[in-house]
Amino acid sequence: MLKNIFEKFCFVLNVLCFTFIFYIYFSHLKANTLKIGSLQYGSVNWELKLIKELDLDKKNDIDIEIVELASKNAAAVALQGGAVDLIVTDWFWVSRQRNEGREFAFVPHSMSAGGLIVSKDSKIKNEGDLEGKKIGIAGGQVDKGWLIFRAYFKKEYGKELKEVSRQIFGAPPLLNKKIEQNSFDAILTYWPYQAKLLTNEKFTKVINITDILKKLNLPKGIPVIGWVFKEQWAEKNKVLLKNFLETSKEAKRLMLESDEIWDKVRPFMNAKNDRLFINLRDIYREGIPEKEFSLDQINGSKKLYSILSEVGGRELVGKAKELSPGTFWVE
């Protein structure tokens, strides 16, 4: 009788012990899981999938879960609704959200930007030749690249490019196709589509958006897009966020310094030939931040925000004329 009771007691004790162990194990996994929303065919996925391929997340005691989303708007909705912990977007969006009482924060991810592309036999040799021309522009009327271009053109030539040229706004793949059909004199497009066009020897780049930022007397290293998250979440998960940012830096370092590592990245790039692969790789590398985000770059971003708020107006920034304090996450 006592023996049976003892055996039952031992059995129950073992079950409880195993239950406790499994609880601790899976709780740890859940606590260290980081859900990142990413566009399925976006370049952000290159880094995230490399991290998973090399188990860099495990090395830094995190478990990244990539949540592939259909659009930039879907990513914003997923972040706002708590379906993901991080997304990649621009800091103008973060500043506007903060000004409207939604406290998100931003850590730089990439400085890669688009540029102005023309055919090699075009009469457009510099940006000043755009007057009277038909320009295809990726995105909408408040796309940051277009606004930067307008601000620079007005500063340099004293004219509003919007008024002295004809613009057609559209999706980047369509713009590429149209300029190949000679439907535009030039296109202002995002860097991955710029890389695709430049695989064709018929086309050449007139100027990059990053070159224009220099001409606007802004410091080097102003980010275009970055990791964005809820500030409240970051305060509660400082170690998790810190470990992820270290993981991201490690992946970027490998992508910057090693050609061989790109053999692992290439399957995610949809690069149909070697030339496109190299173009995409090289432009991506140009956008990797070289140093920690500095006060000089923060002040430069504030200046850029002020410039573009005048050009883009309320449609871009809402009611705020200045960058919202706290937009850039500082540990």
PDB file of C-alpha atoms in Angstrom, residues 43-44 46-48 50-51 107-113 191 210 220-227 245-259 261-262 265 269 278-293 297:
ATOM      1  CA  SER A  43      16.243  44.102 -49.351  1.00  0.00           C
ATOM      2  CA  VAL A  44      15.704  44.025 -45.573  1.00  0.00           C
ATOM      3  CA  TRP A  46      18.537  39.799 -47.272  1.00  0.00           C
ATOM      4  CA  GLU A  47      19.985  40.645 -43.892  1.00  0.00           C
ATOM      5  CA  LEU A  48      17.294  38.868 -41.877  1.00  0.00           C
ATOM      6  CA  LEU A  50      21.364  35.746 -43.636  1.00  0.00           C
ATOM      7  CA  ILE A  51      21.037  36.060 -39.861  1.00  0.00           C
ATOM      8  CA  VAL A 107      17.375  53.056 -35.256  1.00  0.00           C
ATOM      9  CA  PRO A 108      19.195  53.541 -38.613  1.00  0.00           C
ATOM     10  CA  HIS A 109      19.364  50.560 -40.957  1.00  0.00           C
ATOM     11  CA  SER A 110      20.349  51.883 -44.384  1.00  0.00           C
ATOM     12  CA  MET A 111      21.442  55.032 -46.190  1.00  0.00           C
ATOM     13  CA  SER A 112      20.803  53.631 -49.685  1.00  0.00           C
ATOM     14  CA  ALA A 113      18.650  55.922 -51.771  1.00  0.00           C
ATOM     15  CA  TRP A 191      17.882  52.093 -55.639  1.00  0.00           C
ATOM     16  CA  THR A 210      22.774  60.903 -51.426  1.00  0.00           C
ATOM     17  CA  LYS A 220      27.176  62.177 -44.509  1.00  0.00           C
ATOM     18  CA  GLY A 221      25.357  59.247 -42.966  1.00  0.00           C
ATOM     19  CA  ILE A 222      21.774  60.497 -42.734  1.00  0.00           C
ATOM     20  CA  PRO A 223      19.665  57.324 -42.817  1.00  0.00           C
ATOM     21  CA  VAL A 224      16.865  56.655 -45.259  1.00  0.00           C
ATOM     22  CA  ILE A 225      15.190  53.746 -43.449  1.00  0.00           C
ATOM     23  CA  GLY A 226      15.624  52.094 -40.077  1.00  0.00           C
ATOM     24  CA  TRP A 227      14.351  49.611 -37.505  1.00  0.00           C
ATOM     25  CA  LEU A 245      20.893  45.444 -32.881  1.00  0.00           C
ATOM     26  CA  GLU A 246      24.222  43.721 -32.209  1.00  0.00           C
ATOM     27  CA  THR A 247      23.096  40.832 -34.425  1.00  0.00           C
ATOM     28  CA  SER A 248      22.119  43.270 -37.166  1.00  0.00           C
ATOM     29  CA  LYS A 249      25.510  45.004 -36.961  1.00  0.00           C
ATOM     30  CA  GLU A 250      27.308  41.676 -37.206  1.00  0.00           C
ATOM     31  CA  ALA A 251      25.347  40.709 -40.318  1.00  0.00           C
ATOM     32  CA  LYS A 252      26.024  44.091 -41.909  1.00  0.00           C
ATOM     33  CA  ARG A 253      29.740  43.797 -41.167  1.00  0.00           C
ATOM     34  CA  LEU A 254      29.853  40.424 -42.919  1.00  0.00           C
ATOM     35  CA  MET A 255      27.921  41.786 -45.901  1.00  0.00           C
ATOM     36  CA  LEU A 256      30.244  44.777 -46.137  1.00  0.00           C
ATOM     37  CA  GLU A 257      33.550  42.960 -45.783  1.00  0.00           C
ATOM     38  CA  SER A 258      33.031  39.545 -47.378  1.00  0.00           C
ATOM     39  CA  ASP A 259      32.240  38.801 -51.023  1.00  0.00           C
ATOM     40  CA  ILE A 261      29.042  35.745 -47.718  1.00  0.00           C
ATOM     41  CA  TRP A 262      26.954  37.067 -50.608  1.00  0.00           C
ATOM     42  CA  VAL A 265      22.493  36.078 -49.729  1.00  0.00           C
ATOM     43  CA  MET A 269      17.861  38.611 -54.118  1.00  0.00           C
ATOM     44  CA  ILE A 278      26.825  42.853 -58.365  1.00  0.00           C
ATOM     45  CA  ASN A 279      24.905  46.127 -58.857  1.00  0.00           C
ATOM     46  CA  LEU A 280      22.487  45.235 -56.061  1.00  0.00           C
ATOM     47  CA  ARG A 281      25.288  44.096 -53.777  1.00  0.00           C
ATOM     48  CA  ASP A 282      27.394  47.208 -54.324  1.00  0.00           C
ATOM     49  CA  ILE A 283      24.565  49.720 -53.854  1.00  0.00           C
ATOM     50  CA  TYR A 284      23.393  47.841 -50.764  1.00  0.00           C
ATOM     51  CA  ARG A 285      26.899  48.078 -49.325  1.00  0.00           C
ATOM     52  CA  GLU A 286      26.981  51.829 -49.973  1.00  0.00           C
ATOM     53  CA  GLY A 287      24.005  52.168 -47.662  1.00  0.00           C
ATOM     54  CA  ILE A 288      25.456  50.296 -44.683  1.00  0.00           C
ATOM     55  CA  PRO A 289      26.135  52.755 -41.835  1.00  0.00           C
ATOM     56  CA  GLU A 290      29.865  52.860 -41.149  1.00  0.00           C
ATOM     57  CA  LYS A 291      29.733  54.294 -37.630  1.00  0.00           C
ATOM     58  CA  GLU A 292      27.398  54.830 -34.723  1.00  0.00           C
ATOM     59  CA  PHE A 293      24.668  57.378 -35.376  1.00  0.00           C
ATOM     60  CA  GLN A 297      23.756  63.202 -38.081  1.00  0.00           C
TER      61      GLN A 297
END
